[in-house]
Coordinates of C-alpha atoms in Angstrom, one line a residue:
Chain A
M29 CA 34.6 7.7 -13.3
T30 CA 32.3 6.1 -10.7
P31 CA 31.0 2.8 -12.1
F32 CA 27.6 3.3 -10.5
P33 CA 24.7 4.0 -11.1
L34 CA 24.9 2.0 -14.3
P35 CA 23.8 3.4 -17.6
L36 CA 20.9 0.9 -17.7
D37 CA 19.4 2.0 -21.0
Q38 CA 22.8 1.7 -22.7
L39 CA 23.4 -1.7 -21.2
F40 CA 20.0 -3.3 -21.7
G41 CA 18.2 -1.0 -24.2
H42 CA 15.4 1.4 -23.5
Y43 CA 12.8 -1.3 -22.7
G44 CA 15.3 -3.9 -21.6
Q45 CA 16.3 -1.7 -18.6
Y46 CA 12.8 -2.1 -17.2
I47 CA 13.6 -5.7 -16.3
V48 CA 16.0 -4.4 -13.7
Y49 CA 13.2 -2.2 -12.3
L50 CA 10.8 -5.1 -12.3
I51 CA 13.2 -7.2 -10.2
I52 CA 13.7 -4.3 -7.8
G53 CA 9.9 -4.0 -7.5
I54 CA 9.6 -7.7 -6.8
A55 CA 12.2 -7.5 -4.0
F56 CA 10.3 -4.5 -2.7
G57 CA 7.0 -6.4 -2.7
V58 CA 8.6 -9.4 -1.0
S59 CA 10.1 -7.2 1.8
L60 CA 6.7 -5.5 2.4
E61 CA 4.9 -8.8 2.5
L62 CA 7.5 -10.4 4.8
A63 CA 7.1 -7.5 7.2
G64 CA 3.4 -8.2 7.5
F65 CA 2.4 -5.0 5.7
A66 CA -0.5 -6.7 3.9
Q67 CA -2.2 -6.7 7.3
S68 CA -4.0 -3.4 7.8
T69 CA -4.4 -4.1 11.6
K70 CA -0.6 -4.4 11.9
L71 CA -0.1 -1.0 10.1
A72 CA -2.8 0.8 12.1
A73 CA -1.5 -0.5 15.4
Q74 CA 1.4 1.9 14.9
F75 CA -0.9 4.8 15.7
Y76 CA -2.0 3.3 19.0
F77 CA 1.5 2.6 20.3
K78 CA 0.8 -1.1 20.5
E79 CA 2.9 -2.4 17.7
M80 CA 5.5 -0.2 16.2
T81 CA 6.3 -2.4 13.2
V82 CA 5.8 0.4 10.7
L83 CA 8.3 2.7 12.4
K84 CA 10.8 -0.2 12.9
V85 CA 10.7 -1.5 9.3
M86 CA 10.7 2.0 7.7
F87 CA 13.5 3.5 9.7
T88 CA 15.6 0.3 9.5
G89 CA 15.1 0.4 5.8
I90 CA 16.1 4.1 5.6
V91 CA 19.1 3.6 7.8
V92 CA 20.4 0.6 5.9
A93 CA 19.9 2.2 2.5
M94 CA 21.4 5.5 3.6
L95 CA 24.5 3.8 5.0
G96 CA 24.9 1.8 1.8
V97 CA 24.5 4.9 -0.4
F98 CA 26.9 7.1 1.5
L99 CA 29.5 4.4 2.0
A100 CA 29.4 3.8 -1.7
T101 CA 29.6 7.5 -2.6
G102 CA 32.4 8.0 0.0
L103 CA 34.4 5.1 -1.6
G104 CA 33.9 6.6 -5.0
L105 CA 31.8 3.7 -6.3
L106 CA 28.6 5.6 -6.6
D107 CA 28.0 9.2 -7.8
Y108 CA 25.7 11.0 -5.5
N109 CA 25.1 13.7 -8.1
L110 CA 23.5 11.0 -10.3
V111 CA 21.3 9.7 -7.5
Y112 CA 17.7 11.0 -7.5
V113 CA 17.0 13.2 -4.5
N114 CA 13.4 14.2 -4.3
P115 CA 13.1 17.9 -5.0
T116 CA 11.7 19.8 -2.1
Y117 CA 8.3 21.5 -2.6
L118 CA 7.9 22.1 1.1
W119 CA 4.3 23.0 1.7
P120 CA 2.6 20.8 -0.9
G121 CA 4.7 18.0 0.6
I122 CA 3.5 18.8 4.2
V123 CA -0.1 19.2 3.3
G124 CA -0.1 16.1 1.1
G125 CA 1.6 14.3 4.0
L126 CA -1.0 15.3 6.5
V127 CA -3.8 14.2 4.1
M128 CA -2.0 10.9 3.7
G129 CA -1.6 10.5 7.5
V130 CA -5.4 10.8 7.9
G131 CA -5.9 8.4 4.9
F132 CA -3.5 5.9 6.6
I133 CA -5.4 5.7 9.8
V134 CA -8.8 5.7 8.1
G135 CA -7.9 3.1 5.4
G136 CA -5.1 1.2 7.1
F137 CA -2.6 1.2 4.2
C138 CA -0.4 3.4 2.1
P139 CA -0.4 2.9 -1.7
G140 CA 2.5 0.4 -1.8
T141 CA 1.2 -1.8 1.1
S142 CA -2.3 -1.8 -0.3
L143 CA -0.9 -3.3 -3.5
V144 CA 0.7 -6.1 -1.5
A145 CA -2.5 -6.6 0.5
A146 CA -4.4 -6.8 -2.8
A147 CA -1.9 -9.3 -4.2
T148 CA -2.5 -11.5 -1.2
L149 CA -6.3 -11.2 -1.7
K150 CA -7.1 -9.0 1.3
I151 CA -10.4 -7.5 0.3
D152 CA -9.8 -4.4 2.3
G153 CA -6.5 -4.0 0.4
I154 CA -8.3 -4.3 -3.0
I155 CA -10.9 -1.8 -2.0
F156 CA -8.2 0.6 -0.6
A157 CA -6.2 0.3 -3.9
L158 CA -9.4 1.1 -5.9
G159 CA -10.0 4.1 -3.6
A160 CA -6.3 5.2 -4.2
F161 CA -6.9 5.0 -8.0
F162 CA -10.0 7.2 -7.5
G163 CA -8.1 9.7 -5.4
I164 CA -5.3 9.9 -8.0
F165 CA -8.0 10.4 -10.6
V166 CA -9.6 13.3 -8.6
F167 CA -6.2 14.9 -8.1
G168 CA -5.5 14.8 -11.9
E169 CA -8.8 16.6 -12.4
T170 CA -8.5 19.2 -9.7
V171 CA -4.8 20.1 -9.5
G172 CA -5.4 22.7 -12.2
L173 CA -7.5 24.7 -9.7
Y174 CA -4.6 25.3 -7.4
E175 CA -1.5 24.8 -9.5
D176 CA 0.2 27.8 -8.0
F177 CA 0.2 26.1 -4.6
W178 CA 1.3 22.8 -6.1
Y179 CA 4.4 24.5 -7.5
S180 CA 5.0 26.7 -4.5
S181 CA 7.9 26.6 -1.9
Y182 CA 10.2 24.9 -4.5
M183 CA 13.7 24.5 -3.2
G184 CA 15.1 22.1 -5.7
R185 CA 17.6 19.5 -4.7
F186 CA 17.8 20.5 -1.0
T187 CA 19.5 18.0 1.4
L188 CA 19.7 17.9 5.2
M189 CA 23.5 18.7 4.6
D190 CA 22.4 22.0 2.9
L191 CA 19.9 22.8 5.6
F192 CA 22.2 22.3 8.6
Q193 CA 25.3 23.5 6.7
T194 CA 27.3 20.4 7.8
S195 CA 29.0 17.4 6.3
T196 CA 27.3 14.3 5.0
G197 CA 29.0 12.1 7.7
V198 CA 27.6 14.2 10.6
I199 CA 24.1 13.9 9.2
V200 CA 24.3 10.2 8.5
L201 CA 25.6 9.5 12.0
A202 CA 22.9 11.7 13.5
V203 CA 20.2 9.9 11.6
V204 CA 21.6 6.5 12.8
I205 CA 21.6 7.7 16.4
M206 CA 18.1 9.2 16.0
A207 CA 16.8 5.9 14.5
L208 CA 18.3 3.8 17.3
G209 CA 16.7 6.2 19.9
A210 CA 13.3 5.8 18.1
F211 CA 13.7 2.0 18.2
L212 CA 14.3 2.1 21.9
M213 CA 11.3 4.3 22.5
A214 CA 9.2 2.0 20.2
E215 CA 10.2 -1.0 22.3
F216 CA 9.3 0.7 25.5
S217 CA 6.0 1.8 24.0
E218 CA 5.2 -1.8 22.9
Q219 CA 6.0 -3.0 26.4
I220 CA 3.6 -0.5 28.0
F221 CA 0.7 -0.4 25.5
G222 CA 1.2 -3.7 23.8
K223 CA 2.1 -7.1 25.1
S224 CA 5.7 -7.6 23.9
L225 CA 8.4 -7.5 26.5
I226 CA 11.8 -6.0 25.7
S227 CA 13.5 -8.8 27.5
R228 CA 12.1 -11.3 25.1
Q229 CA 13.4 -9.5 22.0
P230 CA 16.2 -11.3 20.2
R231 CA 19.7 -10.5 21.2
W232 CA 21.1 -10.0 17.7
R233 CA 19.4 -6.7 17.4
V234 CA 21.9 -5.2 19.8
G235 CA 24.7 -6.4 17.6
A236 CA 22.9 -5.0 14.5
A237 CA 22.5 -1.6 16.2
A238 CA 26.2 -1.6 17.1
G239 CA 27.0 -2.4 13.4
A240 CA 24.9 0.4 12.2
L241 CA 26.6 2.8 14.5
A242 CA 30.0 1.6 13.4
L243 CA 29.1 2.0 9.8
G244 CA 27.8 5.5 10.5
I245 CA 31.1 6.4 12.1
G246 CA 32.8 4.8 9.1
V247 CA 30.9 7.2 6.7
L248 CA 32.0 10.1 8.9
A249 CA 35.6 8.9 8.9
I250 CA 36.0 8.3 5.1
G251 CA 34.1 11.5 4.2
Q252 CA 32.8 12.4 0.8
P253 CA 34.9 13.3 -2.3
D254 CA 35.1 17.0 -2.9
N255 CA 35.5 18.5 -6.4
A256 CA 39.3 18.1 -6.5
A257 CA 39.0 14.4 -5.4
R258 CA 36.2 13.9 -8.0
W259 CA 38.5 15.3 -10.7
R260 CA 41.3 13.0 -9.6
M261 CA 39.0 10.0 -10.1
L262 CA 38.1 11.2 -13.6
E263 CA 41.5 12.4 -14.6
A264 CA 42.8 9.3 -16.4
E265 CA 39.6 9.3 -18.5
K266 CA 39.1 13.0 -19.1
Q267 CA 42.5 14.6 -19.3
P268 CA 43.2 13.0 -22.8
L269 CA 40.1 14.9 -24.1
L270 CA 41.9 18.1 -23.2
D271 CA 45.3 16.9 -24.5
S272 CA 43.9 15.8 -27.8
R273 CA 41.8 19.0 -27.9
A274 CA 38.6 17.0 -28.5
V275 CA 36.6 19.3 -26.3
Y276 CA 37.8 22.6 -27.7
I277 CA 35.2 23.7 -30.2
H278 CA 35.7 26.1 -33.1
P279 CA 33.6 29.3 -32.8
G280 CA 31.9 28.4 -36.1
E281 CA 30.5 25.2 -34.6
V282 CA 29.5 27.0 -31.4
L283 CA 27.5 29.5 -33.6
Q284 CA 26.0 26.6 -35.5
L285 CA 24.8 24.9 -32.2
M286 CA 23.5 28.2 -30.8
N287 CA 21.1 28.3 -33.9
D288 CA 20.3 24.6 -33.9
R289 CA 16.7 24.0 -32.7
R290 CA 17.4 20.4 -31.8
A291 CA 19.9 21.4 -29.2
Q292 CA 19.9 23.9 -26.3
A293 CA 23.3 25.7 -26.1
I294 CA 24.1 27.2 -22.7
L295 CA 27.1 29.6 -22.7
L296 CA 29.0 30.0 -19.5
D297 CA 31.3 33.0 -19.5
V298 CA 33.8 32.6 -16.6
R299 CA 35.6 35.9 -17.1
D300 CA 35.6 38.8 -14.6
E301 CA 32.5 40.9 -14.7
A302 CA 34.4 43.9 -16.2
D303 CA 35.5 42.0 -19.3
F304 CA 32.0 40.5 -19.5
N305 CA 30.5 44.0 -19.5
L306 CA 32.8 45.1 -22.3
F307 CA 31.8 42.3 -24.6
H308 CA 30.1 39.0 -24.4
I309 CA 28.2 36.5 -26.6
R310 CA 24.5 37.0 -26.6
D311 CA 22.7 35.0 -23.9
A312 CA 26.0 34.0 -22.3
R313 CA 25.8 33.9 -18.5
N314 CA 28.6 35.4 -16.4
V315 CA 29.7 32.9 -13.8
Q316 CA 32.6 33.3 -11.4
M317 CA 34.8 30.3 -10.7
D318 CA 33.6 29.9 -7.1
E319 CA 29.9 29.8 -8.3
L320 CA 30.4 26.8 -10.6
I321 CA 29.9 24.0 -8.1
P322 CA 26.5 25.2 -6.7
L323 CA 25.5 26.2 -10.3
A324 CA 26.2 22.6 -11.5
V325 CA 23.3 21.3 -9.3
D326 CA 20.9 23.3 -11.5
L327 CA 22.7 22.7 -14.8
R328 CA 22.4 18.9 -14.3
E329 CA 18.6 19.3 -14.4
E330 CA 18.7 20.8 -17.9
P331 CA 17.2 18.6 -20.6
A332 CA 19.3 15.8 -22.2
N333 CA 19.8 17.8 -25.5
T334 CA 21.7 20.6 -23.7
V335 CA 25.3 21.4 -24.6
F336 CA 27.4 23.6 -22.4
F337 CA 30.2 25.9 -23.7
V338 CA 32.6 27.5 -21.2
M339 CA 34.7 30.4 -22.3
S340 CA 37.3 32.8 -21.0
N341 CA 39.4 35.3 -22.8
D342 CA 41.7 32.6 -24.1
E343 CA 41.5 29.0 -22.9
Q344 CA 43.2 28.9 -19.5
R345 CA 40.4 29.7 -17.1
A346 CA 37.8 28.0 -19.2
T347 CA 39.8 24.8 -19.0
E348 CA 39.8 25.0 -15.2
A349 CA 36.1 25.6 -15.3
W350 CA 35.6 22.7 -17.6
K351 CA 37.4 20.4 -15.1
I352 CA 35.2 21.6 -12.2
L353 CA 32.0 21.1 -14.2
V354 CA 33.0 17.7 -15.5
A355 CA 33.9 16.6 -12.0
E356 CA 30.4 17.7 -10.9
S357 CA 29.0 15.0 -13.2
L358 CA 27.9 17.5 -15.9
I359 CA 27.8 16.0 -19.4
N360 CA 28.1 17.5 -22.8
V361 CA 30.5 20.3 -21.6
Y362 CA 32.9 21.9 -24.1
I363 CA 35.3 24.8 -24.3
V364 CA 35.2 27.6 -26.9
E365 CA 38.4 27.2 -28.8
G366 CA 40.6 30.2 -28.3
G367 CA 38.0 31.8 -26.1
V368 CA 36.4 35.2 -26.6
N369 CA 39.5 36.5 -28.3
N370 CA 39.2 33.8 -31.0
W371 CA 35.5 34.5 -31.2
L372 CA 36.2 38.2 -32.0
D373 CA 39.0 37.2 -34.4
T374 CA 36.4 35.1 -36.2
F375 CA 33.3 37.2 -36.1
A376 CA 34.2 40.9 -35.5
E377 CA 34.3 43.3 -38.4
A378 CA 37.7 43.9 -40.0
D379 CA 37.6 47.6 -39.2
F380 CA 37.1 46.9 -35.6
K381 CA 39.9 44.4 -35.4
T382 CA 42.5 46.6 -37.0
A383 CA 41.5 49.6 -34.9
N384 CA 41.2 47.9 -31.5
L385 CA 43.8 45.1 -31.5
L386 CA 46.2 45.3 -28.5
T387 CA 49.8 44.5 -29.2
D388 CA 51.0 43.9 -25.7
V389 CA 48.7 41.4 -24.0
Q390 CA 48.9 39.1 -21.0
S391 CA 47.7 35.6 -20.9
D392 CA 43.9 35.1 -20.5
S393 CA 43.2 38.8 -21.0
L394 CA 41.1 40.5 -23.7
H395 CA 43.1 41.2 -26.9
Y396 CA 40.8 44.0 -28.1
T397 CA 39.9 47.4 -26.6
F398 CA 36.4 48.6 -26.4
A399 CA 35.5 52.3 -26.2
S400 CA 32.5 51.5 -24.1
A401 CA 30.9 48.6 -22.3
L402 CA 29.0 47.1 -25.2
G403 CA 27.9 43.9 -23.5
E404 CA 25.9 42.0 -26.1
R405 CA 25.1 45.0 -28.3
S406 CA 28.1 44.4 -30.5
T407 CA 27.4 42.8 -33.8
A408 CA 29.9 40.1 -33.0
S409 CA 27.7 39.1 -30.0
A410 CA 25.2 37.4 -32.3
P411 CA 26.7 36.9 -35.7
N412 CA 24.3 36.0 -38.5
P413 CA 25.1 32.3 -39.2
D414 CA 24.3 32.7 -42.9
A415 CA 27.1 35.3 -43.3
F416 CA 29.6 32.8 -42.0
E417 CA 28.6 29.7 -43.8
A418 CA 32.0 29.6 -45.5
L419 CA 33.8 28.9 -42.2
V420 CA 35.7 25.6 -42.2
F421 CA 35.9 23.6 -39.1
E422 CA 35.8 20.0 -38.0
P423 CA 32.6 19.3 -36.0
K424 CA 33.4 17.7 -32.7
V425 CA 30.3 18.0 -30.5
Q426 CA 28.6 14.7 -29.7
L427 CA 25.7 14.7 -27.4
V428 CA 25.8 11.8 -24.9
G429 CA 22.8 10.5 -23.0
K430 CA 22.3 11.0 -19.3
R431 CA 22.7 8.1 -16.9
G432 CA 21.4 7.7 -13.4
A433 CA 18.2 9.1 -12.0
S434 CA 15.5 9.5 -14.7
G435 CA 13.4 11.8 -12.6
G436 CA 10.4 11.4 -10.3
G437 CA 10.6 9.2 -7.3
C438 CA 6.9 8.7 -7.7
G439 CA 6.8 10.6 -11.0
Chain B
M3 CA -16.4 -14.9 1.2
T4 CA -14.5 -15.8 4.3
T5 CA -14.1 -13.1 7.0
H6 CA -11.7 -14.3 9.5
V7 CA -10.7 -11.9 12.3
P8 CA -7.4 -12.9 13.8
A9 CA -7.4 -12.7 17.5
H10 CA -3.9 -11.3 17.4
P11 CA -2.6 -10.1 14.0
G12 CA 0.9 -11.3 14.5
A13 CA -0.2 -14.9 15.1
L14 CA -2.4 -15.2 12.1
R15 CA -3.5 -18.8 11.2
T16 CA -5.1 -19.5 7.9
R17 CA -7.5 -22.4 7.3
P18 CA -6.5 -24.7 4.4
G19 CA -7.9 -23.4 1.1
I20 CA -7.3 -23.5 -2.6
L21 CA -4.5 -21.0 -2.4
A22 CA -3.0 -21.7 0.9
R23 CA -2.4 -25.3 1.6
R24 CA -0.5 -25.1 4.7
E25 CA -0.3 -22.9 7.8
A26 CA 0.7 -19.3 7.4
R27 CA 4.3 -18.8 8.6
P28 CA 4.9 -16.0 11.1
Y29 CA 6.1 -12.7 9.7
L30 CA 9.7 -11.7 9.7
H31 CA 11.1 -9.8 12.7
P32 CA 10.5 -6.1 11.9
Y33 CA 14.2 -5.3 12.0
L34 CA 15.0 -8.1 9.6
A35 CA 12.3 -7.1 7.2
G36 CA 13.7 -3.5 7.5
I37 CA 17.2 -4.7 6.6
L38 CA 15.8 -6.5 3.6
L39 CA 13.9 -3.4 2.6
G40 CA 17.0 -1.3 3.1
I41 CA 19.1 -3.5 0.9
T42 CA 16.5 -3.4 -1.8
L43 CA 16.3 0.4 -1.7
F44 CA 20.1 0.6 -1.6
L45 CA 20.4 -1.6 -4.7
A46 CA 17.8 0.4 -6.5
F47 CA 19.9 3.6 -5.9
F48 CA 23.2 1.9 -6.6
L49 CA 22.2 0.2 -9.9
S50 CA 19.8 2.8 -11.3
G51 CA 20.1 6.0 -9.4
N52 CA 16.3 5.9 -8.8
G53 CA 14.7 4.9 -5.5
L54 CA 11.4 3.0 -5.1
G55 CA 7.8 4.0 -5.9
A56 CA 4.3 2.8 -5.9
S57 CA 1.7 5.6 -6.3
G58 CA 3.6 7.0 -9.4
G59 CA 3.1 3.7 -11.1
M60 CA -0.6 3.5 -10.1
N61 CA -0.9 7.1 -11.4
R62 CA 0.5 6.1 -14.8
L63 CA -1.6 2.9 -15.1
L64 CA -4.7 5.1 -14.4
V65 CA -3.7 7.7 -16.9
L66 CA -3.3 4.9 -19.5
V67 CA -6.9 3.9 -18.9
E68 CA -8.1 7.5 -19.1
D69 CA -6.0 8.0 -22.3
T70 CA -7.7 5.0 -23.9
I71 CA -11.2 6.2 -23.1
Y72 CA -10.9 10.0 -23.6
P73 CA -7.5 11.1 -25.1
E74 CA -8.7 14.6 -25.9
H75 CA -9.1 15.2 -22.2
I76 CA -5.6 14.1 -21.5
D77 CA -4.2 16.4 -24.1
R78 CA -6.1 19.4 -22.7
T79 CA -5.2 19.0 -19.1
A80 CA -1.6 20.2 -18.5
Y81 CA -0.8 17.8 -15.6
L82 CA -2.1 14.7 -17.4
S83 CA -0.6 15.8 -20.8
S84 CA 2.8 15.7 -19.3
L85 CA 2.3 12.0 -18.6
A86 CA 0.4 10.8 -21.7
G87 CA -0.1 13.8 -24.0
G88 CA 0.1 13.2 -27.8
D89 CA 1.9 10.0 -28.5
R90 CA 3.5 9.7 -25.1
N91 CA 3.2 6.3 -23.5
P92 CA 2.4 6.7 -19.8
L93 CA 3.8 3.2 -19.2
D94 CA 7.2 4.2 -20.5
S95 CA 8.6 4.9 -17.0
W96 CA 10.7 2.9 -14.6
V97 CA 8.2 3.4 -11.7
V98 CA 5.5 1.5 -13.6
F99 CA 7.7 -1.6 -13.6
V100 CA 8.6 -1.2 -9.9
T101 CA 4.9 -1.1 -9.2
I102 CA 4.1 -4.2 -11.2
G103 CA 7.0 -5.9 -9.4
V104 CA 5.5 -5.0 -6.0
V105 CA 2.3 -6.9 -6.9
I106 CA 4.3 -9.9 -8.2
G107 CA 6.6 -9.9 -5.2
G108 CA 3.8 -9.5 -2.7
F109 CA 1.9 -12.4 -4.3
A110 CA 5.0 -14.6 -4.5
S111 CA 6.0 -14.0 -0.9
G112 CA 2.4 -14.5 0.3
W113 CA 2.2 -17.8 -1.7
I114 CA 5.4 -19.2 -0.4
N115 CA 4.5 -18.4 3.2
G116 CA 0.9 -19.6 3.0
R117 CA -0.6 -16.1 3.5
I118 CA -2.7 -15.8 0.4
K119 CA -6.3 -15.8 1.7
L120 CA -9.4 -14.1 0.6
E121 CA -10.4 -12.2 3.7
T122 CA -11.2 -8.7 5.1
V123 CA -8.7 -7.8 7.8
R124 CA -10.4 -5.4 10.3
G125 CA -10.6 -4.4 14.0
P126 CA -12.3 -6.8 16.4
N127 CA -15.5 -4.7 16.6
T128 CA -15.7 -3.4 13.1
P129 CA -18.5 -4.7 10.8
I130 CA -17.2 -5.8 7.5
R131 CA -19.1 -3.2 5.4
V132 CA -17.8 -0.4 7.6
R133 CA -14.3 -1.6 7.0
W134 CA -14.9 -1.6 3.3
V135 CA -16.2 1.9 3.2
M136 CA -13.4 3.2 5.4
A137 CA -10.8 1.4 3.2
F138 CA -12.2 3.1 0.2
L139 CA -12.3 6.5 1.8
G140 CA -8.8 6.1 3.2
G141 CA -7.6 5.0 -0.3
V142 CA -9.1 8.2 -1.8
L143 CA -7.3 10.4 0.7
M144 CA -4.0 8.4 0.3
G145 CA -4.2 8.6 -3.5
Y146 CA -5.0 12.3 -3.5
G147 CA -2.4 13.2 -0.8
A148 CA 0.3 11.1 -2.5
R149 CA 0.0 13.0 -5.8
L150 CA -0.2 16.4 -3.9
A151 CA 3.0 15.5 -2.1
R152 CA 4.6 14.1 -5.3
G153 CA 5.1 10.7 -3.8
C154 CA 3.9 8.2 -1.4
T155 CA 5.5 6.5 1.6
S156 CA 7.7 4.6 -0.8
G157 CA 8.8 7.3 -3.3
Q158 CA 9.0 10.2 -0.8
A159 CA 9.5 9.0 2.7
L160 CA 11.6 5.9 2.1
S161 CA 13.5 6.9 -1.0
G162 CA 13.9 10.6 -0.3
G163 CA 14.5 9.9 3.4
A164 CA 17.5 7.6 2.6
V165 CA 19.2 10.1 0.4
L166 CA 18.5 12.9 2.9
S167 CA 16.1 15.2 1.0
V168 CA 14.7 17.9 3.3
G169 CA 11.3 17.8 1.6
S170 CA 11.0 14.0 2.1
W171 CA 11.8 14.3 5.9
A172 CA 9.2 17.1 6.3
F173 CA 6.7 14.9 4.4
M174 CA 7.5 11.9 6.6
L175 CA 6.9 13.8 9.8
A176 CA 3.7 15.2 8.3
V177 CA 2.4 11.7 7.6
F178 CA 3.0 10.5 11.1
A179 CA 1.6 13.7 12.5
G180 CA -1.6 13.4 10.4
G181 CA -2.0 9.7 11.5
Y182 CA -1.4 10.3 15.2
A183 CA -3.7 13.4 15.2
F184 CA -6.6 11.5 13.7
A185 CA -6.0 8.2 15.4
Y186 CA -8.2 9.1 18.3
F187 CA -11.3 9.5 16.1
M188 CA -10.6 6.1 14.5
R189 CA -9.9 4.2 17.7
K190 CA -13.2 2.1 17.5
L191 CA -12.3 1.0 13.9
W192 CA -9.1 -0.6 15.0
N193 CA -9.4 -1.6 18.7

């Protein structure tokens, strides 16, 4: 398992973890102050092409952080699935961005820099921050009027790799090259509109640019782990759970959790559609094996009290699906013990079982015949838990907490 | 109230005062400051999985004040209720602590470098009161826009940009577009 991000709440306690965030915030504040971002004139100069400090600092920051993140994910140190990627709400983001751009040139700050300005006693920074508080207040009071727009054009976790249908390495390298091009243009612009000569800029920045380019090529060269590689990283830790059958759950316990209000059970039926149509457990979703990886992106967003059960006719295909989902950083994933066949053995009526049991069966195929495609209209699809209270099983499901991104970049 | 207008913002000099006893040091080279910022942002993602933020923390601090004054209103408004409804504590979020850290870090760096100074920074031809009014108006727009866009320059542009979110890059371009489009009308304020 990738060691990072750390499970901060488990390491330091729920409130203890906030010390880490406080230190990160302090480093952030120091960086902004050292850049001169407490000085509104320095920020506004960006928009008159005289001093491109905002662009230089921001893009350098983005490039350095991006290279660090994707080198770490490429080397298997950090799990990108557990890193918060701002969900895309395209149009609210663009409209909000335009409003902020106007606010930037009118007021001379953005929210973060105004806090640094206020902390260094710049009166304009203090007034700006008060204005920002007022703007936030007005938003809270008015968003109800156009909530439909605020939730519109939602695309979820949508990355530049998804948009351009290309690999992470290509995008990372392209961003580095673009940033270096922007820096070059910024320096020319400062020479023309401002007073700083390119020839008087320090030499080391050329070396830094070459270093960034080399690291970008490095990210491209090492690539990012695919699902199979992710499983190999986890195998030593997770294979024993399969071998000891710790994650194979008795149908009785599955039924219990389906009816437990404290948990949300999501049933993933990975059989062929034909079998699924003949019979499936109520509310089970039919998912084909090649749909699992994209689906995992959405499943990771489910609340922390969610437990996932994968099932096939017996256990073979479900076990493969379990490996794929676990490798995609999904937690609280279990397998229905004995699959749908065992479910029917446990919950179907005795008459049905004697009449419809097949004698000659292949592996991972349905052991019962159905006269018609019942889907979830069979009584065994949603057994009454009270009728099966006598079932004896050893409870195995243990919900574990999420680690990594706790939602909301500015949430 | 001292109102010192620097002839050239990069070469700011402060007079000795209570808080700044020596000359202000020059700012860090932009690329160096950017590298420092980038390392901070990387460590935030590496250690916690979350990026940076500022307006989110301001939002929650504000909601705390509202919740103290008028809790029924919070519980009735869907958006506010999700932050502080019932017995939810709006401060129980990582971004609040990042935001508090920004203020502490900003002050500490300003202190060490002799840049703490009560002043209004403004364009060479801008009266002080005009700068104050515009700062407030700009702040209102920024605060409103940041919530509309679900994040500010820190939480959306920087953080989402570094982990390659499409929405964050679109947002970033929109901020620059908005700034450049409106800069002409504000040229007297800053030049």
